[in-house]
CSV table of C-alpha atoms in Angstrom, one decimal:
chain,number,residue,atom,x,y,z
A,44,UNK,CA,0.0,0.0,0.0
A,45,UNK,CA,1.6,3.1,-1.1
A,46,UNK,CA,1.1,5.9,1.6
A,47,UNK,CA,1.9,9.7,1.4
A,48,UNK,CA,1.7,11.4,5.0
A,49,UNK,CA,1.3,14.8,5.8
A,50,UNK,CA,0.5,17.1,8.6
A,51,UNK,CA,-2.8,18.0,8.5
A,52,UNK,CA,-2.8,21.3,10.5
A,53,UNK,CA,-3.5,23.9,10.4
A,54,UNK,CA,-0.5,25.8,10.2
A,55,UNK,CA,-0.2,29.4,11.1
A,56,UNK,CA,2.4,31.9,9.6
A,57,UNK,CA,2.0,35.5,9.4
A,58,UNK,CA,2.1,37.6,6.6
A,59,UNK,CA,5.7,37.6,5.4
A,60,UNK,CA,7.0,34.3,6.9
A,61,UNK,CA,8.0,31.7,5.3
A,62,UNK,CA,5.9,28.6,5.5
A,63,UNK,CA,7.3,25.2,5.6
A,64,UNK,CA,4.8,21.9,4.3
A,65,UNK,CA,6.3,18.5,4.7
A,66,UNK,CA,5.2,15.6,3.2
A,67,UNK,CA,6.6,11.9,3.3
A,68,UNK,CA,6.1,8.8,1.6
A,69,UNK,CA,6.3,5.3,1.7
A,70,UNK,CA,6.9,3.6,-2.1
A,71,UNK,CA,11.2,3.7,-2.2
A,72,UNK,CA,10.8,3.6,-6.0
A,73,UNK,CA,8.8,6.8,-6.5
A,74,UNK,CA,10.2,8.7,-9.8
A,75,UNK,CA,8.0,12.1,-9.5
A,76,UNK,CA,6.5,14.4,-6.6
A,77,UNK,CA,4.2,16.9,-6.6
A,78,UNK,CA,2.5,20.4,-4.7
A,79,UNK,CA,-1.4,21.1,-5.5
A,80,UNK,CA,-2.9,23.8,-4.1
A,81,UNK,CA,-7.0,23.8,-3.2
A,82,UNK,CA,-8.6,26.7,-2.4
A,83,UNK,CA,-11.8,25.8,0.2
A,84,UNK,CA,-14.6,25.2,-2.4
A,85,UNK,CA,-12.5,24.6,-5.4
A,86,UNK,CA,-10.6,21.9,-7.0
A,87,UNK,CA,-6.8,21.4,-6.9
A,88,UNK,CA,-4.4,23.0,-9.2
A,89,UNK,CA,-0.8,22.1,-9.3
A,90,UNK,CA,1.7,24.5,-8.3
A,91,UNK,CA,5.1,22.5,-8.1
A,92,UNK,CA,6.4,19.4,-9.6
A,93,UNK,CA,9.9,17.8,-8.5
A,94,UNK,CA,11.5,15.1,-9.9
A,95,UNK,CA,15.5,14.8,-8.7
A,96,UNK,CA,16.8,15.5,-5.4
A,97,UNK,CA,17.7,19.2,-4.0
A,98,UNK,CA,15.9,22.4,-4.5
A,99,UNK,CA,13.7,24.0,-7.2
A,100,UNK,CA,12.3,26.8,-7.1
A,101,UNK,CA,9.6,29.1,-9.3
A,102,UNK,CA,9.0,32.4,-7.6
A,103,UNK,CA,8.1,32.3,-4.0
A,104,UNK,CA,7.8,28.5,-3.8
A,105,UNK,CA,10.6,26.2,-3.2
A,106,UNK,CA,9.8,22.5,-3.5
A,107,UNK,CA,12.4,20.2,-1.8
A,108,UNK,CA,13.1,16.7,-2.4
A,109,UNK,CA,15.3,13.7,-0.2
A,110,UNK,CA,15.0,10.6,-1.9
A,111,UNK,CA,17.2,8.8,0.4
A,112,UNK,CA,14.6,9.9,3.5
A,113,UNK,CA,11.9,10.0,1.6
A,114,UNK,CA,10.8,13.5,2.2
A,115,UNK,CA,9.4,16.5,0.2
A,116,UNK,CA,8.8,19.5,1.3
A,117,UNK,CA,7.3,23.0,0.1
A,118,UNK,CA,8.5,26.4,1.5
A,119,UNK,CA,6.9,29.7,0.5
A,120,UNK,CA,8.6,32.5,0.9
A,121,UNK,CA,6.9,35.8,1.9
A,122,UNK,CA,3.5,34.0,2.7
A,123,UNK,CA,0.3,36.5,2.3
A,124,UNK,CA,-3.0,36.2,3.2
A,125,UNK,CA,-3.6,35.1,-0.6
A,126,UNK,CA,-1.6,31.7,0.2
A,127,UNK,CA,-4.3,30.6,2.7
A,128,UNK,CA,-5.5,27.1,1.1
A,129,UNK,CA,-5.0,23.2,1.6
A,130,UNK,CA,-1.6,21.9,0.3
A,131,UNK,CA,-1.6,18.3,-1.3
A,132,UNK,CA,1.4,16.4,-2.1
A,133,UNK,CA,1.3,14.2,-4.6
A,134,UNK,CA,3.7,11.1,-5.5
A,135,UNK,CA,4.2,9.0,-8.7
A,136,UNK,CA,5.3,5.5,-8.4
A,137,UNK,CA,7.8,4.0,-10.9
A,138,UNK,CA,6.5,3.0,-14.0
A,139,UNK,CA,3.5,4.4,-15.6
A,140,UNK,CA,1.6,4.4,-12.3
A,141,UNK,CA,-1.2,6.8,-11.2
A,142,UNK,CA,-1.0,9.9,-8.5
A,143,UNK,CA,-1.0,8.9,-4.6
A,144,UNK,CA,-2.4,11.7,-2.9
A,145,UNK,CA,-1.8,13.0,0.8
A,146,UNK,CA,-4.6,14.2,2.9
A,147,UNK,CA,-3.3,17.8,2.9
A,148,UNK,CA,-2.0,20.6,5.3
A,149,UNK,CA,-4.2,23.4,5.4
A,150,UNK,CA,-1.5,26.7,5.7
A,151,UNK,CA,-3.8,30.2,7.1
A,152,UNK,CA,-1.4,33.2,6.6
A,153,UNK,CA,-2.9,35.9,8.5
A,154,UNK,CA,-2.6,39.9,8.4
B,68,UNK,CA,-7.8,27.8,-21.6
B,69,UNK,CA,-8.0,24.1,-20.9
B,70,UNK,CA,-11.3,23.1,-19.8
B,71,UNK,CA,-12.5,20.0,-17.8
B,72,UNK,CA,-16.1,20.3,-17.5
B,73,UNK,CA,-18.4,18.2,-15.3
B,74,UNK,CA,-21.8,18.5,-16.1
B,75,UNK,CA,-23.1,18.9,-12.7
B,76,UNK,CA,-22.1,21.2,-9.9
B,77,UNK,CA,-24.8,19.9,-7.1
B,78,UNK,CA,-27.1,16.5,-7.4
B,79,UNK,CA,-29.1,15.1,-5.1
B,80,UNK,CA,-30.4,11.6,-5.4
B,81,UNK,CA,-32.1,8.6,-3.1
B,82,UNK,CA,-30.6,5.5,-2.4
B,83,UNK,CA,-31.0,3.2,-5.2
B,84,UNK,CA,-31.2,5.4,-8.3
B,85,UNK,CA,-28.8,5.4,-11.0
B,86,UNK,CA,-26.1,8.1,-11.3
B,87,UNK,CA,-24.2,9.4,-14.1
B,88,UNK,CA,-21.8,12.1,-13.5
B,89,UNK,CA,-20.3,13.5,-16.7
B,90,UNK,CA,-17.3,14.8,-17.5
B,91,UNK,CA,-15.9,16.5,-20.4
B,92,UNK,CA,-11.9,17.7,-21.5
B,93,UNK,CA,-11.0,19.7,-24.7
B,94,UNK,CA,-7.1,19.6,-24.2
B,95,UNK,CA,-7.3,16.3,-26.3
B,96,UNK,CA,-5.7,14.8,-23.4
B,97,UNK,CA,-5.4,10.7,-23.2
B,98,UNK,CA,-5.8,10.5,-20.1
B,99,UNK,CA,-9.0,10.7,-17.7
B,100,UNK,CA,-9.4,10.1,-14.1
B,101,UNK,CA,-12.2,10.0,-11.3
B,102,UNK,CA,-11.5,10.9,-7.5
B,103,UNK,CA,-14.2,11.3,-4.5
B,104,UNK,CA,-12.9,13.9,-2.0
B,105,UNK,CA,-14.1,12.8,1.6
B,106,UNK,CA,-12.9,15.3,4.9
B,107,UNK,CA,-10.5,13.7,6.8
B,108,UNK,CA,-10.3,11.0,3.6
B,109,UNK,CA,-8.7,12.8,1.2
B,110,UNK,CA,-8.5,12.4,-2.6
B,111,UNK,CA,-8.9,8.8,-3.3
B,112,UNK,CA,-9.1,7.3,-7.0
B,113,UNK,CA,-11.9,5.7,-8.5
B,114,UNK,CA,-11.7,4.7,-11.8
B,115,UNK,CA,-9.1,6.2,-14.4
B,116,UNK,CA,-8.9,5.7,-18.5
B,117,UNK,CA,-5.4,5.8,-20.9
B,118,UNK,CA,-7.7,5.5,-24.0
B,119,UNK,CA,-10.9,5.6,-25.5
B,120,UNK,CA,-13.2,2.7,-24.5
B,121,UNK,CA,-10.3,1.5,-21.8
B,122,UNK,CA,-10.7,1.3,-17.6
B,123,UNK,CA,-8.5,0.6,-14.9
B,124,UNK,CA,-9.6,0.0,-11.6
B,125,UNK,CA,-8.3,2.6,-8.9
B,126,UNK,CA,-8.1,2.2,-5.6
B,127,UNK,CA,-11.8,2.6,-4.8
B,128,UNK,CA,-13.9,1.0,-7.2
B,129,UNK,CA,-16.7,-0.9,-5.6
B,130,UNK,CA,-20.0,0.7,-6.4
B,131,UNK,CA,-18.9,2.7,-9.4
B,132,UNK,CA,-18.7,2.0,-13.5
B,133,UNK,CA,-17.1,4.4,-15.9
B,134,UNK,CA,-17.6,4.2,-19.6
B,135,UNK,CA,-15.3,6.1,-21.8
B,136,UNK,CA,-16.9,6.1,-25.3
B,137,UNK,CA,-15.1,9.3,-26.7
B,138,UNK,CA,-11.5,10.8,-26.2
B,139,UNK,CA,-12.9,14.1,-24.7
B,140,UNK,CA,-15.6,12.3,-22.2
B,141,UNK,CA,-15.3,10.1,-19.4
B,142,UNK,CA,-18.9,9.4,-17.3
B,143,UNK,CA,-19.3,7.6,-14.0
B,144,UNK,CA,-21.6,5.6,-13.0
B,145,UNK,CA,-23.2,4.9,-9.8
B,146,UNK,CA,-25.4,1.8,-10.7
B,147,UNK,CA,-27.6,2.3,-7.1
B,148,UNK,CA,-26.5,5.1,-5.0
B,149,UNK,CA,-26.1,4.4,-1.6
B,150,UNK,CA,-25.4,6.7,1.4
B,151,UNK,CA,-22.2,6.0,2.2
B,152,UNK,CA,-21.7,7.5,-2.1
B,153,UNK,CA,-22.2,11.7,-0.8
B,154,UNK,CA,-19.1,12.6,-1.5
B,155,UNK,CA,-17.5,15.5,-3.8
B,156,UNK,CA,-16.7,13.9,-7.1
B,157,UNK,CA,-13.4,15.2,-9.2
B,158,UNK,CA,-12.4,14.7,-12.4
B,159,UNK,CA,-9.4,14.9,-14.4
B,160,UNK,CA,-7.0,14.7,-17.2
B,161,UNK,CA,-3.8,14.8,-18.2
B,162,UNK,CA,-1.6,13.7,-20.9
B,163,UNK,CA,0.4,10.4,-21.6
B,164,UNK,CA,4.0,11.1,-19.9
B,165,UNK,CA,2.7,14.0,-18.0
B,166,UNK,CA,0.1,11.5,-15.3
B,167,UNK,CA,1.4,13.6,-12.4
B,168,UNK,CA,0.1,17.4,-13.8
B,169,UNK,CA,-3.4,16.6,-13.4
B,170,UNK,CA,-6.3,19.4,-14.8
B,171,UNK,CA,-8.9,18.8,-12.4
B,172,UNK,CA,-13.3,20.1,-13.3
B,173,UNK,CA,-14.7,22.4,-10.7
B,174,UNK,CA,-16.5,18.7,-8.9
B,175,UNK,CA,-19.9,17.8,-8.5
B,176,UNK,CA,-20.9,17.1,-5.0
B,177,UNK,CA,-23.5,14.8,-4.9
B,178,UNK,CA,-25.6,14.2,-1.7
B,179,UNK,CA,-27.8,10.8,-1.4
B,180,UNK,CA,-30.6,10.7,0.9
């Protein structure tokens, strides 16, 4: 059974901290990880995709990735109010394997 | 802009009627998918499709059917709805090489009494 773990909050920054999302995941041979946002009452849209270990980043998000401890992470920089949704990661197994999904972290950046 | 459409935003139905919830892409994307989003639950995969008139089984498929007839329309079915079936249902697609960027419809939430 392929699991993806996160925290489900929620977590609390203020306006212009950086927030921090963590994610882990069970399935060793995972190839491809990824960040959707959901706004409350909408559907998901991705925001980040990762596929090698180390840092990428595209604008104020940073999406983190540890193969070896299984662990990927999000970070957004300069958090605003705006930013206030329910973060899912997302992994791909090897192969040509369909999305395991986390339960979300919802992040509420306040004023 | 892409588009994935589902036909309905809000349904309610009674236990034991027959449910189709539509859905509708025009990214000519392969690839179709059906989640049901529960609280606490998560995203959870019901059926999915890598062509026309093909299924796969995801990891929730007891109670459902899918038919996939054309490339840009992918229908489930809820032969008779039960409770336990109120849920918000997603759909989405995505290309062939690209499974994990996912274009997700706005959901239909459907309520059974």
């Amino acid at each position: 059974q392929k699991e993806v773990e996160q925290n489900s909050g929620p977590l609390s920054v203020p306006e212009g901290a950086i927030a921090s999302l963590n994610c882990t995941y069970s399935d060793r041979g995972s190839q491809s990880f990824f960040w959707y946002r959901q706004y409350s009452g909408k559907s998901p849209e991705l925001i980040m995709s990762i596929y090698s270990n180390g840092d990428k980043e595209d604008g104020r998000f940073t999406a983190q990735l540890n193969k070896a401890s299984q662990y990927v992470s999000l970070l957004i920089r300069d958090s605003q109010p705006s930013d206030s949704a329910t973060y899912l990661c997302a992994v791909r197994g090897s192969g040509y394997s369909t999305l395991t999904f986390g339960k979300g972290t919802m992040l509420l950046v306040s004023p | 802009d892409v588009k994935v459409t589902q036909s309905s935003r809000y349904l309610v139905k009674r236990t034991g009627e027959k449910v189709f919830l539509e859905c509708v892409q025009d990214m000519d994307h392969e690839n179709m998918f059906w989640y049901r989003q529960d609280p606490g639950l998560g995203l959870r995969l019901i059926y999915f499709s890598y062509d026309v008139k093909m299924k796969e089984k995801g990891d929730i498929p007891e109670g459902y059917s899918v038919s996939r007839e054309k490339k840009e329309r992918f229908s489930l079915i809820l032969e008779s709805a039960s409770t336990n079936q109120t849920s918000m249902y997603l759909c989405a697609s995505t290309l062939t090489g690209r499974t994990g960027e996912l274009f997700f419809g706005e959901g239909s939430r459907l309520t059974v009494l």
